[in-house]
Amino acid sequence: MAAPQDEFWQIPKSELDTNMNNFSEFFDPPSGSNFSYNYREVISKGREENKNRLLVSIDDLREFDKTNQNNLAQQLISNPRAFLEPLETALNKYAAEIFIDVPEFKVGITGQIGENLLTPRQLSSRFISQLICLDGIVTKTSLVNPKLVKVAQYCPETNQTHFRTFNDVTSMNELPSRLAIPTTDLDNHPLEMEFGRSTFIDHQLITVQERPETAPAGQMPRSCDVILDYDLADCCKPGDRVKIYGVYRILSGRVTGQSNGIYRA
């Protein structure tokens, strides 16, 4: 019997839990450890400054790997689907242990990323699904639009509220939602969308072009689209020189409802 489609897509929970435990040890090493980093101070400072996102350095992970042989830094770069979510979970778990009423943080990546420091011209298929650092100039930004991530719908006939989570192709460990927002429940009762109880996030698309000094002489600079969500939306403007850490993903092209085998990165 064929396994459910979700099993082929999602990372096993046991693997995510193991990775989270390794990152928990990274944030809160045993007493007597002599590491140069201190994420208790990072969390404390982020809490005082009301930050939504805290930076985790790949260099710190490499320092931790030297004594623990977990190779977390390289695995985070090569397989972010299995390591980014546990990293964020471990950070928030550690923050909740040392502070009361601490906000939930998003995680940002910084530090040396080796050969995965790329310009738009250097992007190729071998970097798909890997963590990269894109170096270039912002040339175009879209408007910041709300993106629906959780919808609340009220049924007047049954006096019940239905919740449904939506995922798109940018979701790391969840299959994209295939269906549109339903207008009726399973018993064909009409549903009304509750905008106030639904959850939206900020969403923006920007274009990053390679720097003129890095483009080959006589050739047009190449560019790449970047999707920004949550607090990252509206964080830059055209003309800014940026280094963006993110996961290199592809989007399927469609012809008459079927995939044509050509993908847009």
Coordinates of C-alpha atoms in Angstrom, one line a residue:
M1 CA 0.0 0.0 0.0
A2 CA 1.4 3.4 -0.9
A3 CA 2.3 5.7 1.9
P4 CA 0.4 9.0 2.3
Q5 CA 1.8 11.9 0.3
D6 CA 2.6 13.9 3.5
E7 CA 5.1 11.1 4.5
F8 CA 7.2 11.7 1.4
W9 CA 7.3 15.5 1.9
Q10 CA 7.5 16.1 5.6
I11 CA 10.7 15.5 7.7
P12 CA 10.1 12.8 10.3
K13 CA 9.2 14.2 13.7
S14 CA 11.9 12.0 15.3
E15 CA 14.6 13.7 13.2
L16 CA 13.3 17.2 13.9
D17 CA 13.3 16.4 17.7
T18 CA 16.9 15.1 17.5
N19 CA 18.0 18.2 15.7
M20 CA 16.2 20.4 18.2
N21 CA 18.0 18.7 21.1
N22 CA 21.3 19.2 19.4
F23 CA 20.6 22.9 19.0
S24 CA 19.3 23.1 22.6
E25 CA 22.8 21.9 23.7
F26 CA 24.3 24.5 21.4
F27 CA 22.4 27.4 23.1
D28 CA 22.8 26.1 26.6
P29 CA 26.1 24.2 26.7
P30 CA 27.2 22.3 29.8
S31 CA 28.8 24.3 32.6
G32 CA 32.5 24.5 32.2
S33 CA 32.3 24.9 28.4
N34 CA 34.6 27.7 27.1
F35 CA 32.7 29.0 24.0
S36 CA 33.1 32.5 22.8
Y37 CA 29.3 33.0 22.2
N38 CA 26.6 33.7 24.7
Y39 CA 23.0 33.5 23.5
R40 CA 21.6 34.3 26.9
E41 CA 22.9 37.9 26.3
V42 CA 21.6 37.8 22.7
I43 CA 18.1 36.9 23.9
S44 CA 18.2 39.4 26.8
K45 CA 19.2 42.2 24.4
G46 CA 16.6 41.2 21.8
R47 CA 14.0 41.2 24.6
E48 CA 15.0 44.7 25.8
E49 CA 15.0 46.1 22.3
N50 CA 11.7 44.4 21.3
K51 CA 13.2 42.6 18.4
N52 CA 11.2 40.1 16.4
R53 CA 14.2 38.2 15.0
L54 CA 17.5 37.1 16.5
L55 CA 20.6 36.3 14.6
V56 CA 22.4 32.9 15.0
S57 CA 25.9 32.8 13.6
I58 CA 27.1 29.9 11.5
D59 CA 30.6 30.6 12.9
D60 CA 29.3 29.9 16.4
L61 CA 27.8 26.6 15.2
R62 CA 31.2 25.6 13.8
E63 CA 32.9 26.4 17.1
F64 CA 30.3 24.2 18.8
D65 CA 30.9 21.4 16.2
K66 CA 34.6 21.2 17.0
T67 CA 33.8 19.8 20.4
N68 CA 30.6 17.9 19.7
Q69 CA 31.2 16.5 16.2
N70 CA 27.5 17.1 15.3
N71 CA 28.4 19.0 12.1
L72 CA 25.4 21.3 12.7
A73 CA 26.8 24.2 10.6
Q74 CA 27.2 22.2 7.4
Q75 CA 24.0 20.3 7.8
L76 CA 22.1 23.6 8.3
I77 CA 23.6 24.9 5.1
S78 CA 23.0 21.7 3.0
N79 CA 19.6 20.7 4.4
P80 CA 17.8 23.7 5.9
R81 CA 14.4 22.0 5.7
A82 CA 15.5 19.6 8.5
F83 CA 17.4 22.1 10.6
L84 CA 15.9 25.6 10.4
E85 CA 12.7 24.8 12.2
P86 CA 14.5 22.9 15.0
L87 CA 16.9 25.8 15.4
E88 CA 14.1 28.3 15.9
T89 CA 12.2 25.9 18.2
A90 CA 15.3 25.4 20.3
L91 CA 16.0 29.1 20.6
N92 CA 12.5 29.9 21.8
K93 CA 12.6 27.0 24.2
Y94 CA 15.8 28.3 25.7
A95 CA 14.4 31.8 25.9
A96 CA 11.4 30.6 27.7
E97 CA 13.6 28.8 30.3
I98 CA 15.5 31.9 31.2
F99 CA 12.9 34.6 30.9
I100 CA 9.2 34.9 31.8
D101 CA 6.7 36.1 29.2
V102 CA 9.4 36.2 26.5
P103 CA 8.1 36.9 23.0
E104 CA 8.4 34.2 20.3
F105 CA 11.4 35.0 18.1
K106 CA 12.1 34.3 14.5
V107 CA 15.7 33.2 13.6
G108 CA 18.0 34.9 11.2
I109 CA 21.3 33.5 10.0
T110 CA 24.6 35.3 9.8
G111 CA 28.3 34.3 9.5
Q112 CA 30.6 32.8 6.9
I113 CA 28.8 30.5 4.5
G114 CA 31.6 29.4 2.3
E115 CA 30.9 28.6 -1.4
N116 CA 27.2 29.3 -0.8
L117 CA 28.0 33.1 -0.9
L118 CA 26.6 33.8 -4.3
T119 CA 25.7 36.5 -6.8
P120 CA 22.6 36.1 -9.0
R121 CA 24.8 35.0 -11.9
Q122 CA 26.3 32.2 -9.8
L123 CA 23.0 30.6 -8.8
S124 CA 22.6 27.1 -10.3
S125 CA 20.6 24.0 -9.8
R126 CA 23.1 22.4 -7.5
F127 CA 22.2 25.0 -4.8
I128 CA 18.5 24.2 -4.9
S129 CA 17.1 23.7 -1.4
Q130 CA 20.3 24.8 0.2
L131 CA 20.9 27.8 2.5
I132 CA 22.7 30.5 0.5
C133 CA 23.8 34.1 1.0
L134 CA 22.8 36.2 -2.0
D135 CA 25.0 39.3 -2.6
G136 CA 23.7 42.1 -4.8
I137 CA 21.7 45.3 -5.1
V138 CA 18.0 45.7 -4.7
T139 CA 16.5 47.0 -7.9
K140 CA 12.8 46.6 -7.4
T141 CA 10.4 46.1 -4.6
S142 CA 6.7 45.2 -4.6
L143 CA 4.1 46.6 -2.3
V144 CA 3.8 44.9 1.1
N145 CA 0.7 42.7 0.9
P146 CA -1.0 40.7 3.6
K147 CA -0.7 36.9 3.1
L148 CA -3.3 34.6 4.6
V149 CA -1.8 31.8 6.8
K150 CA -4.8 30.9 8.9
V151 CA -8.4 31.6 8.1
A152 CA -11.4 31.7 10.5
Q153 CA -14.9 31.2 9.1
Y154 CA -18.1 31.5 10.9
C155 CA -21.3 29.4 10.1
P156 CA -24.5 31.3 11.1
E157 CA -26.6 28.2 10.8
T158 CA -24.6 26.1 13.3
N159 CA -23.0 29.0 15.3
Q160 CA -19.6 27.4 14.9
T161 CA -16.2 28.8 13.8
H162 CA -14.0 26.8 11.6
F163 CA -10.2 27.3 11.3
R164 CA -8.0 26.3 8.4
T165 CA -4.3 26.7 7.9
F166 CA -2.9 27.7 4.5
N167 CA 0.5 26.9 3.2
D168 CA 2.1 28.0 -0.1
V169 CA 5.1 26.9 -2.0
T170 CA 7.4 28.8 0.3
S171 CA 6.5 26.6 3.3
M172 CA 9.5 24.6 4.5
N173 CA 7.9 21.4 5.9
E174 CA 4.3 21.5 4.9
L175 CA 2.7 20.6 1.6
P176 CA 1.1 23.6 -0.2
S177 CA -2.6 23.9 0.3
R178 CA -4.4 22.8 -2.9
L179 CA -7.9 24.0 -2.2
A180 CA -9.3 27.6 -2.3
I181 CA -11.0 29.0 0.7
P182 CA -14.2 27.0 1.1
T183 CA -17.6 28.7 1.1
T184 CA -19.5 25.9 2.7
D185 CA -18.8 23.3 5.4
L186 CA -19.1 19.6 5.0
D187 CA -22.9 19.7 5.5
N188 CA -23.2 22.4 2.8
H189 CA -23.9 25.2 5.3
P190 CA -22.6 28.6 4.1
L191 CA -19.5 30.0 5.7
E192 CA -18.6 33.7 6.3
M193 CA -14.9 34.7 6.6
E194 CA -13.9 36.4 9.9
F195 CA -11.1 38.7 8.9
G196 CA -10.6 39.9 12.5
R197 CA -9.9 36.3 13.7
S198 CA -7.9 35.2 10.7
T199 CA -4.1 35.4 10.7
F200 CA -2.2 37.4 8.1
I201 CA 1.5 38.1 7.7
D202 CA 3.4 40.7 5.7
H203 CA 4.6 39.5 2.3
Q204 CA 6.8 41.2 -0.3
L205 CA 8.7 40.3 -3.5
I206 CA 12.0 42.1 -4.3
T207 CA 14.4 41.8 -7.1
V208 CA 18.2 41.6 -6.4
Q209 CA 20.7 42.3 -9.2
E210 CA 24.4 41.5 -9.2
R211 CA 26.7 44.4 -8.4
P212 CA 28.1 46.2 -11.5
E213 CA 31.7 45.6 -10.3
T214 CA 31.1 41.8 -10.2
A215 CA 29.3 41.5 -13.6
P216 CA 31.6 40.4 -16.5
A217 CA 32.6 43.3 -18.8
G218 CA 30.2 43.8 -21.7
Q219 CA 27.4 41.6 -20.2
M220 CA 24.1 42.7 -18.7
P221 CA 23.8 42.1 -14.9
R222 CA 21.6 39.2 -13.9
S223 CA 18.9 39.3 -11.2
C224 CA 17.0 37.0 -8.9
D225 CA 13.6 37.4 -7.1
V226 CA 13.5 37.1 -3.3
I227 CA 10.4 36.5 -1.2
L228 CA 10.3 38.3 2.1
D229 CA 7.8 37.4 4.9
Y230 CA 7.0 38.6 8.4
D231 CA 9.3 41.3 9.7
L232 CA 11.6 41.0 6.7
A233 CA 9.1 42.7 4.5
D234 CA 9.7 46.4 3.8
C235 CA 13.2 46.1 5.3
C236 CA 15.1 47.4 2.2
K237 CA 14.5 49.8 -0.7
P238 CA 15.8 50.0 -4.3
G239 CA 19.5 50.9 -4.4
D240 CA 20.4 49.1 -1.2
R241 CA 23.4 46.8 -1.3
V242 CA 22.4 43.7 0.6
K243 CA 23.5 40.2 1.6
I244 CA 20.4 38.0 2.0
Y245 CA 20.5 34.7 3.8
G246 CA 17.7 32.3 2.6
V247 CA 16.8 29.0 1.1
Y248 CA 17.1 28.8 -2.7
R249 CA 13.8 27.4 -3.9
I250 CA 12.1 26.9 -7.3
L251 CA 8.5 27.5 -8.5
S252 CA 6.9 25.4 -11.1
G253 CA 6.0 27.0 -14.5
R254 CA 2.5 26.0 -15.8
V255 CA 1.2 25.5 -19.3
T256 CA -2.5 24.6 -19.8
G257 CA -2.7 23.4 -16.2
Q258 CA 0.3 21.0 -16.5
S259 CA 3.9 21.4 -15.5
N260 CA 6.2 22.1 -18.5
G261 CA 9.3 21.0 -16.7
I262 CA 10.7 24.5 -16.5
Y263 CA 11.0 26.1 -13.1
R264 CA 11.4 29.7 -11.9
A265 CA 13.8 30.3 -9.1

